[in-house]
Amino acid sequence: KNFSLIREGLLRKGNQNYYNLTICGYCLGLAHYWKGEHETALKYLNEILSYELSSGLKKRASKKLKAAKKYKKQILEKQKAAK
């Protein structure tokens, strides 16, 4: 819930470098993933993976971005297996 509030504030503020939004989105995506809410998790993970980060910010957030790709892949594989 706190990350949702922080994210909303950042979005309202606008003009972001996306680092803080990346961290909030990652945490929200992960929380929904562990709750089994894979569609919502995928929404947050796709969002953070779509941000255009500067090379410095990409490096700073690299572990979270790498993990986001891993969780996204797992969700897509589960969805494919369920069909």
GROMACS .gro file of C-alpha atoms in nm:
model
   83
    1LYS     CA    1   0.000   0.000   0.000
    2ASN     CA    2   0.280   0.241   0.085
    3PHE     CA    3   0.447   0.185  -0.250
    4SER     CA    4   0.115   0.255  -0.421
    5LEU     CA    5   0.089   0.588  -0.240
    6ILE     CA    6   0.448   0.679  -0.320
    7ARG     CA    7   0.395   0.584  -0.685
    8GLU     CA    8   0.079   0.796  -0.707
    9GLY     CA    9   0.266   1.094  -0.562
   10LEU     CA   10   0.552   1.053  -0.809
   11LEU     CA   11   0.311   1.030  -1.101
   12ARG     CA   12   0.127   1.343  -0.984
   13LYS     CA   13   0.455   1.530  -0.949
   14GLY     CA   14   0.551   1.443  -1.307
   15ASN     CA   15   0.883   1.512  -1.480
   16GLN     CA   16   1.052   1.201  -1.338
   17ASN     CA   17   1.380   1.033  -1.419
   18TYR     CA   18   1.185   0.709  -1.355
   19TYR     CA   19   1.428   0.560  -1.103
   20ASN     CA   20   1.188   0.592  -0.808
   21LEU     CA   21   0.896   0.479  -1.023
   22THR     CA   22   1.104   0.178  -1.127
   23ILE     CA   23   1.169   0.082  -0.765
   24CYS     CA   24   0.805   0.132  -0.661
   25GLY     CA   25   0.675  -0.056  -0.965
   26TYR     CA   26   0.916  -0.341  -0.904
   27CYS     CA   27   0.805  -0.375  -0.541
   28LEU     CA   28   0.438  -0.361  -0.638
   29GLY     CA   29   0.490  -0.612  -0.918
   30LEU     CA   30   0.672  -0.849  -0.687
   31ALA     CA   31   0.405  -0.818  -0.416
   32HIS     CA   32   0.132  -0.905  -0.666
   33TYR     CA   33   0.342  -1.189  -0.806
   34TRP     CA   34   0.377  -1.349  -0.463
   35LYS     CA   35   0.005  -1.302  -0.398
   36GLY     CA   36  -0.064  -1.496  -0.718
   37GLU     CA   37  -0.208  -1.189  -0.891
   38HIS     CA   38  -0.005  -1.242  -1.205
   39GLU     CA   39  -0.196  -1.010  -1.439
   40THR     CA   40  -0.147  -0.716  -1.204
   41ALA     CA   41   0.216  -0.812  -1.147
   42LEU     CA   42   0.271  -0.826  -1.521
   43LYS     CA   43   0.121  -0.477  -1.559
   44TYR     CA   44   0.374  -0.329  -1.315
   45LEU     CA   45   0.667  -0.528  -1.453
   46ASN     CA   46   0.589  -0.428  -1.811
   47GLU     CA   47   0.556  -0.067  -1.703
   48ILE     CA   48   0.898  -0.049  -1.540
   49LEU     CA   49   1.062  -0.235  -1.826
   50SER     CA   50   0.921   0.023  -2.068
   51TYR     CA   51   1.079   0.325  -1.894
   52GLU     CA   52   1.358   0.497  -2.084
   53LEU     CA   53   1.627   0.526  -1.819
   54SER     CA   54   1.960   0.699  -1.865
   55SER     CA   55   2.260   0.465  -1.871
   56GLY     CA   56   2.349   0.566  -1.514
   57LEU     CA   57   2.000   0.490  -1.386
   58LYS     CA   58   1.989   0.161  -1.580
   59LYS     CA   59   2.308   0.058  -1.405
   60ARG     CA   60   2.174   0.168  -1.067
   61ALA     CA   61   1.850  -0.029  -1.115
   62SER     CA   62   2.007  -0.319  -1.306
   63LYS     CA   63   1.938  -0.589  -1.043
   64LYS     CA   64   1.572  -0.491  -1.016
   65LEU     CA   65   1.533  -0.472  -1.395
   66LYS     CA   66   1.697  -0.813  -1.439
   67ALA     CA   67   1.471  -0.964  -1.173
   68ALA     CA   68   1.165  -0.798  -1.333
   69LYS     CA   69   1.249  -0.968  -1.663
   70LYS     CA   70   1.285  -1.301  -1.481
   71TYR     CA   71   0.946  -1.269  -1.309
   72LYS     CA   72   0.781  -1.154  -1.631
   73LYS     CA   73   0.919  -1.461  -1.808
   74GLN     CA   74   0.791  -1.690  -1.531
   75ILE     CA   75   0.443  -1.538  -1.549
   76LEU     CA   76   0.429  -1.573  -1.928
   77GLU     CA   77   0.546  -1.934  -1.904
   78LYS     CA   78   0.276  -2.012  -1.644
   79GLN     CA   79   0.012  -1.850  -1.862
   80LYS     CA   80   0.129  -2.046  -2.166
   81ALA     CA   81   0.127  -2.374  -1.972
   82ALA     CA   82  -0.225  -2.305  -1.846
   83LYS     CA   83  -0.362  -2.281  -2.201
   0.00000   0.00000   0.00000
